[in-house]
mmCIF file of C-alpha atoms and ligand atoms in Angstrom:
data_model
loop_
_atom_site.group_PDB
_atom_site.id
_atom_site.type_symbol
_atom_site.label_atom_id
_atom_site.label_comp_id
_atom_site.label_asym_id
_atom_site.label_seq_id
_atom_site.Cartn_x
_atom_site.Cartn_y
_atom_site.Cartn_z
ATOM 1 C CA UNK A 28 21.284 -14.337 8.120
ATOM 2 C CA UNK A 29 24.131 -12.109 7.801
ATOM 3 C CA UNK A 30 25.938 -10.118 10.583
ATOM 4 C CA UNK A 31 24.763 -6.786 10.832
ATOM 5 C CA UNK A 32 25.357 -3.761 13.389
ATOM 6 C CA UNK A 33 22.306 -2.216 15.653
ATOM 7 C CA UNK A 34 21.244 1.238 16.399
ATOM 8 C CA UNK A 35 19.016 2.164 18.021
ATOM 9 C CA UNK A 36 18.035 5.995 17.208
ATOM 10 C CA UNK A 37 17.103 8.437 20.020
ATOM 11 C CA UNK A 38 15.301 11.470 17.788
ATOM 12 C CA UNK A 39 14.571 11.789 14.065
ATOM 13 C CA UNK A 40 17.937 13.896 12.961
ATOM 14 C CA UNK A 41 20.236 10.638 14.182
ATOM 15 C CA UNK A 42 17.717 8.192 12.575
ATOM 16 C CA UNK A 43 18.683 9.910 9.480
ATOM 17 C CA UNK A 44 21.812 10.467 9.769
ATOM 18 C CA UNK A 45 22.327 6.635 10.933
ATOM 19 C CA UNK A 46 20.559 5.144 7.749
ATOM 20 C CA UNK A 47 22.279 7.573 5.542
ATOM 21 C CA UNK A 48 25.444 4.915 5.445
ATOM 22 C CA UNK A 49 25.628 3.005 2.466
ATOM 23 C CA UNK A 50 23.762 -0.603 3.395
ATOM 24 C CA UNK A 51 21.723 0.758 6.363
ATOM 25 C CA UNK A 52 18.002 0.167 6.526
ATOM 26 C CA UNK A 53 15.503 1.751 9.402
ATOM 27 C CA UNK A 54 13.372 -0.739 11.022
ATOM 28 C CA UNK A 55 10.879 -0.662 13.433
ATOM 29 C CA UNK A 56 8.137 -3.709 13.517
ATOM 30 C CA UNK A 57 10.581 -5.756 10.905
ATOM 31 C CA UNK A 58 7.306 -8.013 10.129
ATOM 32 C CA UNK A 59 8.603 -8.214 6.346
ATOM 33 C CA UNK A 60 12.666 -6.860 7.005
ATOM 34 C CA UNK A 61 13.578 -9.369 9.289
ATOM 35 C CA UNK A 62 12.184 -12.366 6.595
ATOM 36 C CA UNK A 63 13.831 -11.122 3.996
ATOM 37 C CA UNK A 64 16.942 -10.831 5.782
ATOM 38 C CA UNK A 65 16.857 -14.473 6.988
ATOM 39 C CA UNK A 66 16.284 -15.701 3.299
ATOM 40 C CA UNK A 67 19.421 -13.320 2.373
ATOM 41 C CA UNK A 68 17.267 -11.690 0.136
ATOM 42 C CA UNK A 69 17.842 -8.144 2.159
ATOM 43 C CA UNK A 70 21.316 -7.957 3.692
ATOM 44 C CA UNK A 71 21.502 -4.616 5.374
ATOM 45 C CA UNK A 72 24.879 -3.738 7.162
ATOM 46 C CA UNK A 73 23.241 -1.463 9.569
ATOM 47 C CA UNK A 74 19.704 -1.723 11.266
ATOM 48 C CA UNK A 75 18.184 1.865 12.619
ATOM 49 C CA UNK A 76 16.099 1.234 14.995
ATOM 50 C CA UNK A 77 13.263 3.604 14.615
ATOM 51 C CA UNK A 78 10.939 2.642 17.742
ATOM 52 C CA UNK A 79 11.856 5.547 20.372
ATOM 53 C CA UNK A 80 11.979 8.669 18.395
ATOM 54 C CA UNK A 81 7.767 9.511 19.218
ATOM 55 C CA UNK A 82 6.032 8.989 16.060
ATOM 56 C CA UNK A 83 3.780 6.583 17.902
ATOM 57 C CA UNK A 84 1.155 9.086 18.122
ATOM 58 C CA UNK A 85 -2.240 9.717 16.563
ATOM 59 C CA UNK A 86 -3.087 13.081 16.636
ATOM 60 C CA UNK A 87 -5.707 15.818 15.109
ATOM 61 C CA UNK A 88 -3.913 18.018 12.493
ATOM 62 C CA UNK A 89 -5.318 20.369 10.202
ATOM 63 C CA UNK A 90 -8.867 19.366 10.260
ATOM 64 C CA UNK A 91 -7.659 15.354 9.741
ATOM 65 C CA UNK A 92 -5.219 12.699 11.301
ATOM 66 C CA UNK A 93 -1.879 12.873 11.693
ATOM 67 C CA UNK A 94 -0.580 8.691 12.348
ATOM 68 C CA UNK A 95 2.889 8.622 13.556
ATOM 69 C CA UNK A 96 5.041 5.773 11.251
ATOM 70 C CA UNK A 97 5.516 3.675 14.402
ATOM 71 C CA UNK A 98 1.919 3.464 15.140
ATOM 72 C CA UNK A 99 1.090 -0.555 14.839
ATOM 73 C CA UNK A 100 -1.301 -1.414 12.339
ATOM 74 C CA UNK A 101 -3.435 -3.023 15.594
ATOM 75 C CA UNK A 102 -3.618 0.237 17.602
ATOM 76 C CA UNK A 103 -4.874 2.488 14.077
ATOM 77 C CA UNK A 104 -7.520 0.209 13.218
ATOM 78 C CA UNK A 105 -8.994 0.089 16.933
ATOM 79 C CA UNK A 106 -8.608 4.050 17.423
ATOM 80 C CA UNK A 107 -12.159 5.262 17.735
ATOM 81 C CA UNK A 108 -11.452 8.590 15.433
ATOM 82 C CA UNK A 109 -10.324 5.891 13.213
ATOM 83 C CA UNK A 110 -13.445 3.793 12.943
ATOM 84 C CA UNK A 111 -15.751 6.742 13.443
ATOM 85 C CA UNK A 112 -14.500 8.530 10.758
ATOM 86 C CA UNK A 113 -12.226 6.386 8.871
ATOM 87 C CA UNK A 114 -13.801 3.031 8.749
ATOM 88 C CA UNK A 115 -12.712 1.989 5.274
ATOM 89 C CA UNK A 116 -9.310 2.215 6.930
ATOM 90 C CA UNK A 117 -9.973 0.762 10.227
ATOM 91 C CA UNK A 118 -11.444 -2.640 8.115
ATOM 92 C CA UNK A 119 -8.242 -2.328 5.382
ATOM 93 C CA UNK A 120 -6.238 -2.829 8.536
ATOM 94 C CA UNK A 121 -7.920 -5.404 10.156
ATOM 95 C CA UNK A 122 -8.432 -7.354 6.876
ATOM 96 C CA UNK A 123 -4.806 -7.915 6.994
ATOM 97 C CA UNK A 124 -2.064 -10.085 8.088
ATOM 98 C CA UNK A 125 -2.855 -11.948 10.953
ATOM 99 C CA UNK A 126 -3.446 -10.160 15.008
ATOM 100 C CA UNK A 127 0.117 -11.190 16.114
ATOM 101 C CA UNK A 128 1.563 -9.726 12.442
ATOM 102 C CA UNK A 129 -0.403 -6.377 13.309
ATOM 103 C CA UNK A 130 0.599 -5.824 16.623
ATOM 104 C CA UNK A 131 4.011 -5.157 15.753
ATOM 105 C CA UNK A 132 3.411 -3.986 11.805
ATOM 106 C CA UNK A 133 3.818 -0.156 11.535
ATOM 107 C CA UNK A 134 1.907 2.198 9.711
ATOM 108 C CA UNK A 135 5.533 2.926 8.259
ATOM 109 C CA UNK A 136 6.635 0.157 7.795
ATOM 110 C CA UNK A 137 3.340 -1.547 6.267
ATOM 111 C CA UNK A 138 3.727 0.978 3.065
ATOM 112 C CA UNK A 139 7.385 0.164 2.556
ATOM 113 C CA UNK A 140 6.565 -3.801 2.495
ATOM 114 C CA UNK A 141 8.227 -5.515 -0.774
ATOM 115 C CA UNK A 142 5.937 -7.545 -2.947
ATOM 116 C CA UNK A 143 5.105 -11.203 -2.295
ATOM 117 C CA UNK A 144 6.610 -12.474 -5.604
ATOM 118 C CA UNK A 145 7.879 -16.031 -4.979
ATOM 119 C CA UNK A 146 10.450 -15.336 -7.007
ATOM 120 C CA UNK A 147 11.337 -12.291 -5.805
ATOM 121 C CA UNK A 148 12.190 -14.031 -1.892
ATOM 122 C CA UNK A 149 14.000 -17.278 -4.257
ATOM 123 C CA UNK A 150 17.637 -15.814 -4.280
ATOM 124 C CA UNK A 151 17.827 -18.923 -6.898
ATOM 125 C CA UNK A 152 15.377 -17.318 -9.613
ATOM 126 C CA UNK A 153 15.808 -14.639 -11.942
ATOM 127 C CA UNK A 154 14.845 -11.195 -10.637
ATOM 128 C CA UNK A 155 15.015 -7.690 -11.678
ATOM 129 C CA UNK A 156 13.523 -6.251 -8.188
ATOM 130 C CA UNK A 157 16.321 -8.009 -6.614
ATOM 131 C CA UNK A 158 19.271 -7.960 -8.871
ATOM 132 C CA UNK A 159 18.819 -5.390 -11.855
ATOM 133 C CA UNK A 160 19.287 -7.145 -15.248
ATOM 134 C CA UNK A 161 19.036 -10.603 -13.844
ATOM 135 C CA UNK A 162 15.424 -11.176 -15.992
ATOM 136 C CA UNK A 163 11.976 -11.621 -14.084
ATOM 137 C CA UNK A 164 11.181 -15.310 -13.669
ATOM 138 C CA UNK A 165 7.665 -14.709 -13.112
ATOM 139 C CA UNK A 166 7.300 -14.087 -17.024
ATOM 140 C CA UNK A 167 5.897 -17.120 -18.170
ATOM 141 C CA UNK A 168 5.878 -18.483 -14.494
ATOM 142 C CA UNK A 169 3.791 -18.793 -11.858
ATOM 143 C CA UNK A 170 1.468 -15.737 -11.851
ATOM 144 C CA UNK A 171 -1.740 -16.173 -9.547
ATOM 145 C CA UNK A 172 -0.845 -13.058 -7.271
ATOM 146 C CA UNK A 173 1.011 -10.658 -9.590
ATOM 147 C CA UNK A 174 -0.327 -7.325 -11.095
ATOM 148 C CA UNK A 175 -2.146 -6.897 -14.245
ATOM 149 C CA UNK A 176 -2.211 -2.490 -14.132
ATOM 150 C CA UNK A 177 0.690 -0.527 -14.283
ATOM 151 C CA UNK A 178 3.379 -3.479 -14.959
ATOM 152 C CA UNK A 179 6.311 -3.953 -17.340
ATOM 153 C CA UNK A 180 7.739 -5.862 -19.634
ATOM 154 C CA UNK A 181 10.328 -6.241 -16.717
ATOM 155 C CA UNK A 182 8.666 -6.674 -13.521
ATOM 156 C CA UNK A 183 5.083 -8.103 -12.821
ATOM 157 C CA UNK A 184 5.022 -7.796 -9.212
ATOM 158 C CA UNK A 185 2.534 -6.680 -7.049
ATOM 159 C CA UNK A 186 2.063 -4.025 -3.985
ATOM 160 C CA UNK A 187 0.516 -6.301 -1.409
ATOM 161 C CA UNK A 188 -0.555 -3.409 1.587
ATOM 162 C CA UNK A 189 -4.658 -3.782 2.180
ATOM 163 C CA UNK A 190 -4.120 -0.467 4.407
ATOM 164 C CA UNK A 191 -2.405 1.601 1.728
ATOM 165 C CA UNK A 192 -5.621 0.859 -0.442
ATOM 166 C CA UNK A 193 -7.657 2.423 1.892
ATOM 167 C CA UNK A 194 -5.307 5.208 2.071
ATOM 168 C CA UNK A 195 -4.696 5.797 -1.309
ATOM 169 C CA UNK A 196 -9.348 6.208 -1.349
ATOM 170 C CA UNK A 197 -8.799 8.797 1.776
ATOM 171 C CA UNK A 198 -6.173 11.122 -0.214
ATOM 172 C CA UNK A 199 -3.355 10.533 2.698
ATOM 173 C CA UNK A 200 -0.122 12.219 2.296
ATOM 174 C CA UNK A 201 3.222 10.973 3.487
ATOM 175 C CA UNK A 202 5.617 12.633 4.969
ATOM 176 C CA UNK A 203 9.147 12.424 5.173
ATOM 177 C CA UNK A 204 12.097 14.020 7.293
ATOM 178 C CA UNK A 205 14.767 13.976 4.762
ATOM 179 C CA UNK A 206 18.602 13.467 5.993
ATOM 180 C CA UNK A 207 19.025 16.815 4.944
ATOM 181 C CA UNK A 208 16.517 20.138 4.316
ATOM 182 C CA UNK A 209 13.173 20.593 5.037
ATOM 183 C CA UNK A 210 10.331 17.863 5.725
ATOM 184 C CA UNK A 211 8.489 16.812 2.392
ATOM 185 C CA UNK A 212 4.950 15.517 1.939
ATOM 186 C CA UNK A 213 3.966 13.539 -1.095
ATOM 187 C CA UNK A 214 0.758 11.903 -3.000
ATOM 188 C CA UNK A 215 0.502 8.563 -2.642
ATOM 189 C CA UNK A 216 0.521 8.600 -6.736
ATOM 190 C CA UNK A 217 3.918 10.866 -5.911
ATOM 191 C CA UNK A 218 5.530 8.423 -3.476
ATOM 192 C CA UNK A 219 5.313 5.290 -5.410
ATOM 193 C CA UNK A 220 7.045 4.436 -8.815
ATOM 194 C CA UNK A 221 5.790 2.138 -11.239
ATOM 195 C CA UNK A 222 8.540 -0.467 -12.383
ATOM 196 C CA UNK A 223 9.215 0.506 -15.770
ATOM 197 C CA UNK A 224 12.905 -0.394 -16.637
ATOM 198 C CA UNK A 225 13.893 0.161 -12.781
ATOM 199 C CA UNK A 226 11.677 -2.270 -10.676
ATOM 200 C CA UNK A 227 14.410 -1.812 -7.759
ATOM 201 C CA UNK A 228 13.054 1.252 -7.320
ATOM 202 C CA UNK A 229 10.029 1.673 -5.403
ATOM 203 C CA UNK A 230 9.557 4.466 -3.955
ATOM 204 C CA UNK A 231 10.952 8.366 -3.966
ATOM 205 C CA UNK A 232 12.494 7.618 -0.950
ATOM 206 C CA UNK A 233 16.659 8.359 -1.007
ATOM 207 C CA UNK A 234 19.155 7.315 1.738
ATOM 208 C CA UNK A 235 18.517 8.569 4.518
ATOM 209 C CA UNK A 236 15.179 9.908 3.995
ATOM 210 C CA UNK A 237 12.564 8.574 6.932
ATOM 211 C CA UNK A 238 8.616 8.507 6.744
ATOM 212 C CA UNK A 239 7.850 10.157 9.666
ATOM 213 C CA UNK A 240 3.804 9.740 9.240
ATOM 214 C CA UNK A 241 0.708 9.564 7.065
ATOM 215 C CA UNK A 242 -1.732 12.780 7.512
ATOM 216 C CA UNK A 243 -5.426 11.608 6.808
ATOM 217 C CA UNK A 244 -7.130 14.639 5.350
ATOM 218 C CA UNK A 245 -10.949 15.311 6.514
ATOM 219 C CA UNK A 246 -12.444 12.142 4.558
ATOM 220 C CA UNK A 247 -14.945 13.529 2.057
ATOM 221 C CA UNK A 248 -17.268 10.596 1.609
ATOM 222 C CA UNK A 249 -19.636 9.433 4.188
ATOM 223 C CA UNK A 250 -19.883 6.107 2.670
ATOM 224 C CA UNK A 251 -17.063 3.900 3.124
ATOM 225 C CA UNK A 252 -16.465 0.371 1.950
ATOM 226 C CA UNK A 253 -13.684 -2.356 1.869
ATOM 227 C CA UNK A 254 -14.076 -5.410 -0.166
ATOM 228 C CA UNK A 255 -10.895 -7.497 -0.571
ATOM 229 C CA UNK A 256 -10.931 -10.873 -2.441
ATOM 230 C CA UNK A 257 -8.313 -13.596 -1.593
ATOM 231 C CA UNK A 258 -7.746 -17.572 -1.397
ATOM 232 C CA UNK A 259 -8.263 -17.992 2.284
ATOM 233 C CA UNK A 260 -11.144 -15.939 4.743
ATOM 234 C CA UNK A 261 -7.628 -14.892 6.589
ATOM 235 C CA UNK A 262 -4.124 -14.245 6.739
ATOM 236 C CA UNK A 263 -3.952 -13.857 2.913
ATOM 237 C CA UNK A 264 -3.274 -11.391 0.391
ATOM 238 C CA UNK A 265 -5.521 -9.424 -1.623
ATOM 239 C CA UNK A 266 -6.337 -11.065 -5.277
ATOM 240 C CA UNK A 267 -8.387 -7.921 -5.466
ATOM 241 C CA UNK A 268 -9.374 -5.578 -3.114
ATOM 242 C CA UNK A 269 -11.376 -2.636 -3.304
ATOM 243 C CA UNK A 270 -11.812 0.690 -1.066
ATOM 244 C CA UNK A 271 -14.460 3.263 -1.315
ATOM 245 C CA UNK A 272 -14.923 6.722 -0.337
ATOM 246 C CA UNK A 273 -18.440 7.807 -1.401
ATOM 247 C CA UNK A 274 -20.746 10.722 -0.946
ATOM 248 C CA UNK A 275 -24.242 10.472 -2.017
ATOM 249 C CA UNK A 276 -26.484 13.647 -2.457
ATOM 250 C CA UNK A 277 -29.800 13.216 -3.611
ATOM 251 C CA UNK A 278 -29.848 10.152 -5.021
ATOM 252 C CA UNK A 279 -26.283 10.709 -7.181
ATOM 253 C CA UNK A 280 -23.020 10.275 -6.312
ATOM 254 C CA UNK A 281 -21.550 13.884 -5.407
ATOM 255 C CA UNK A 282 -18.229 12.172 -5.137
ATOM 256 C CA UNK A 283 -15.943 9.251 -5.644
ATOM 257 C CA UNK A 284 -12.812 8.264 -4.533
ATOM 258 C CA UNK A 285 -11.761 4.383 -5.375
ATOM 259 C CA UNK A 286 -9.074 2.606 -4.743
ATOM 260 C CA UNK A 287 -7.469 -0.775 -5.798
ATOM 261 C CA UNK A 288 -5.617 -3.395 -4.324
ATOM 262 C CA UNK A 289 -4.042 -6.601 -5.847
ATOM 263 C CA UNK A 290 -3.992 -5.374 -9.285
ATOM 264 C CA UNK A 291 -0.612 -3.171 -8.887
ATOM 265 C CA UNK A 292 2.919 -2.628 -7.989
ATOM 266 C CA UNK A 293 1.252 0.460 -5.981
ATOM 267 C CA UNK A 294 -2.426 1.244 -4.376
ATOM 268 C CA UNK A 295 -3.816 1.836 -7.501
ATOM 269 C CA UNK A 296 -6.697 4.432 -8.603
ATOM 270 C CA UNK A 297 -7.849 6.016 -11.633
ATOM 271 C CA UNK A 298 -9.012 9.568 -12.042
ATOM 272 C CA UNK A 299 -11.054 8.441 -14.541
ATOM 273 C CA UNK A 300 -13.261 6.165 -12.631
ATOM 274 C CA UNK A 301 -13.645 8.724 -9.995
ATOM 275 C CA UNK A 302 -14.720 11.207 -12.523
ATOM 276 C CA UNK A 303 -17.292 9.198 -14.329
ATOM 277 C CA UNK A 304 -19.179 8.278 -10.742
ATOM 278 C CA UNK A 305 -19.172 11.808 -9.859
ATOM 279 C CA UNK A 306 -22.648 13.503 -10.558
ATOM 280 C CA UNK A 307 -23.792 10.379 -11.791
ATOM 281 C CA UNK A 308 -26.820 8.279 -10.831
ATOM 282 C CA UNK A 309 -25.728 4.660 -9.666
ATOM 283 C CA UNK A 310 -26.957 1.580 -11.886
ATOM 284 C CA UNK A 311 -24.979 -1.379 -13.247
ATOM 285 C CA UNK A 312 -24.418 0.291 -16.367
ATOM 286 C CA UNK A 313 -22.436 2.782 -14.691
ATOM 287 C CA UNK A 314 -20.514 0.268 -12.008
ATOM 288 C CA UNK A 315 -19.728 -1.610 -15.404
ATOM 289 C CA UNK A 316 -18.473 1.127 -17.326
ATOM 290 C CA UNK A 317 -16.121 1.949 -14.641
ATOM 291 C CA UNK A 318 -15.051 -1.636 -14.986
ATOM 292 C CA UNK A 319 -14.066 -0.502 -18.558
ATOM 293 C CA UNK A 320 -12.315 2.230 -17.755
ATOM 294 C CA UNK A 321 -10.538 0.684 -15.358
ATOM 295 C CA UNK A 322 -9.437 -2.391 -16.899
ATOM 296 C CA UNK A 323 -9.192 -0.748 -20.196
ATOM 297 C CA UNK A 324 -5.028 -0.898 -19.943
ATOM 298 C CA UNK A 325 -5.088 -4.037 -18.168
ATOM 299 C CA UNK A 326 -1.883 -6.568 -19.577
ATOM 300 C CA UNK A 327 -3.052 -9.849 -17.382
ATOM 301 C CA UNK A 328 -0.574 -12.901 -17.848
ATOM 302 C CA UNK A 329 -1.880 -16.480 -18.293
ATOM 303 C CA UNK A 330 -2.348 -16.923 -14.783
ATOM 304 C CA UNK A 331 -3.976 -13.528 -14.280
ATOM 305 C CA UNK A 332 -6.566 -13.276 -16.293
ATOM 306 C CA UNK A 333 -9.091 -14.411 -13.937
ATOM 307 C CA UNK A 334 -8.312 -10.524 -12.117
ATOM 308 C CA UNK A 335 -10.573 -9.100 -15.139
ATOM 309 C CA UNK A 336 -13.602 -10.795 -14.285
ATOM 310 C CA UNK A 337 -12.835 -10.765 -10.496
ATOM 311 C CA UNK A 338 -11.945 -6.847 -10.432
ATOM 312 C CA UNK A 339 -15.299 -6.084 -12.179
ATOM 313 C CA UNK A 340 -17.680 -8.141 -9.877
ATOM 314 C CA UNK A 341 -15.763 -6.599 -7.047
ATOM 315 C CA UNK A 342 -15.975 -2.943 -7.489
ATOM 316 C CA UNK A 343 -19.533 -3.355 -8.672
ATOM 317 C CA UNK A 344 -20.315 -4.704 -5.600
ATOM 318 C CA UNK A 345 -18.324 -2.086 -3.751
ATOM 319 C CA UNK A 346 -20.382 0.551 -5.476
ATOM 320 C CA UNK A 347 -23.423 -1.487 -4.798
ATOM 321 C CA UNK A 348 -23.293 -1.382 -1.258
ATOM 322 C CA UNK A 349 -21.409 2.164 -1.500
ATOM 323 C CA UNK A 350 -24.435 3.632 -3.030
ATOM 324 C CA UNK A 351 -27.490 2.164 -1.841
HETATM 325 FE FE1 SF4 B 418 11.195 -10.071 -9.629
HETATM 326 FE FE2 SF4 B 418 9.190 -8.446 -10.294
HETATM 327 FE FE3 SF4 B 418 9.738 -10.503 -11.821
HETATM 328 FE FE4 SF4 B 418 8.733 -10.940 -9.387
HETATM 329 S S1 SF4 B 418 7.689 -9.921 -11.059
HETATM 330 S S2 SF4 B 418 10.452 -12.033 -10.368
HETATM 331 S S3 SF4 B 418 9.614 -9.223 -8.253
HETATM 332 S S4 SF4 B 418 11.109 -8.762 -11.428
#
């Protein structure tokens, strides 16, 4: 690992301030920041420690939840608003990483985590996420847990968050105290860029800028699912996973909200799905149609074309159990 200097950050203005210098990074949990630093594949100058400025807090706001970034990923999923009202959340949560990991993760800090692309963490191997231009190794690689929606001919990778699925389903906004001007709050669709020709780029997030929390509007389904996929029963990522915000009225669906992990470089979702379920009487024609529509743009690699099959049987299931 290489040297770097320590700050720790009394009240959101400094924090900002402090990571505004070129080469600083916040951290706060460091579940993913502090690996990546030991492999040399992050090697921030500066670390701002983010862990006493009070966003530790969950609190009610605006007829929803306001989670403070530093809030551990252990402490949302066991709040009782949480799993009373958000429980498609509360099982995202607890669905991933391991307890120890989740104790110290932060709601933060779990939607800034970088992708698990082997190659992306082997400073040896070609890699446009890490060093623009260098080519993506995973190309005609090793491609069991990379994305086949919203990829490029430049980066494959994958958004690996179970929680930011289910958060993606509930409509959250983030928000975020720039280093200077007035607090901003953005769509998940808003806050995340697809790779394009600029996989380095994840986010709208510039220097400086600090995610201060995730507001959880009123959720509008009643029925909430989380299905999510993977190689082990624990402490693995999602191959697919699949979150559902449902409400049923009379025997249709009055509304649909459904979100995808494991598929993505960001919690994916299509308006399209959402609008075919809505008004619509549930059957497997119509579970398998949104399959279609879905996976309609899908660009699977050799070693991810078993996500077409899997991704169907998955959110027909989801909607199975959503709608019954
Ligand atoms: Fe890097 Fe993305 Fe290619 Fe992985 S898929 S090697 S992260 S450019």
């Amino acid at each position: 690992m290489r040297p770097f200097d320590y700050t720790r950050a009394e009240n959101v203005s400094d924090a900002c301030a402090a990571a505004f210098a070129p080469e600083a990074q916040f951290i706060a949990g460091g579940t993913n920041l502090v690996d990546l630093m030991k492999l040399e594949v992050m090697a921030p100058g500066e670390l701002v420690d983010i862990n006493r400025l009070g966003l530790d807090r969950i609190e009610e706001s605006d007829g929803g939840l306001r989670v403070g970034a530093t809030v551990t990923n252990s402490d949302l999923a066991a709040d009782a608003r949480i799993r009373q009202d958000y429980p498609v959340l509360s099982r995202a949560l607890l669905a991933g990483a391991s307890g120890q990991l989740r104790n110290k993760a932060t709601t933060g800090g779990n939607l800034l985590q970088r992708t698990r692309c082997p190659y992306f963490y082997d400073t040896d191997s070609a890699c446009n996420k890490r060093s623009p231009g260098a080519g993506c190794a995973a190309i005609g690689g090793e491609t069991r847990n990379h994305a086949i929606l919203g990829t490029s001919e430049h980066c494959i990778a994958l958004h690996p968050s179970d929680m930011a699925v289910a958060m993606r389903a509930l409509d959250a906004r983030i928000e975020v105290q720039p280093q200077d001007g007035p607090a901003k709050a953005y769509e998940m669709d808003r806050f995340y860029c697809l790779p394009g020709d600029t996989p380095h780029i994840e986010t709208v997030l510039e220097p400086g800028d600090l995610i201060t929390s995730v507001w959880l509007p009123a959720p509008k389904g009643t029925r909430q699912v989380y299905r999510k996929v993977r190689d082990r029963a624990s402490y693995a990522f999602a191959l697919v996973s699949v979150a559902a915000v449902i409400e049923m009225e009379e025997g249709r669906i009055s509304h649909a909200s459904v979100a995808f992990g494991g598929l993505a470089p960001m919690p994916w979702r299509d308006v399209e799905v959402d609008a075919l379920l809505a008004g619509a009487e549930p059957s497997a024609d119509l579970f398998d149609e949104a399959a279609d529509i879905l996976l309609q743009g899908a660009q699977p690699q050799e070693g991810t074309e078993f996500k077409l099959p899997l991704a169907r049987r998955a959110l027909r299931a989801v909607l199975e159990e959503a709608t019954l």
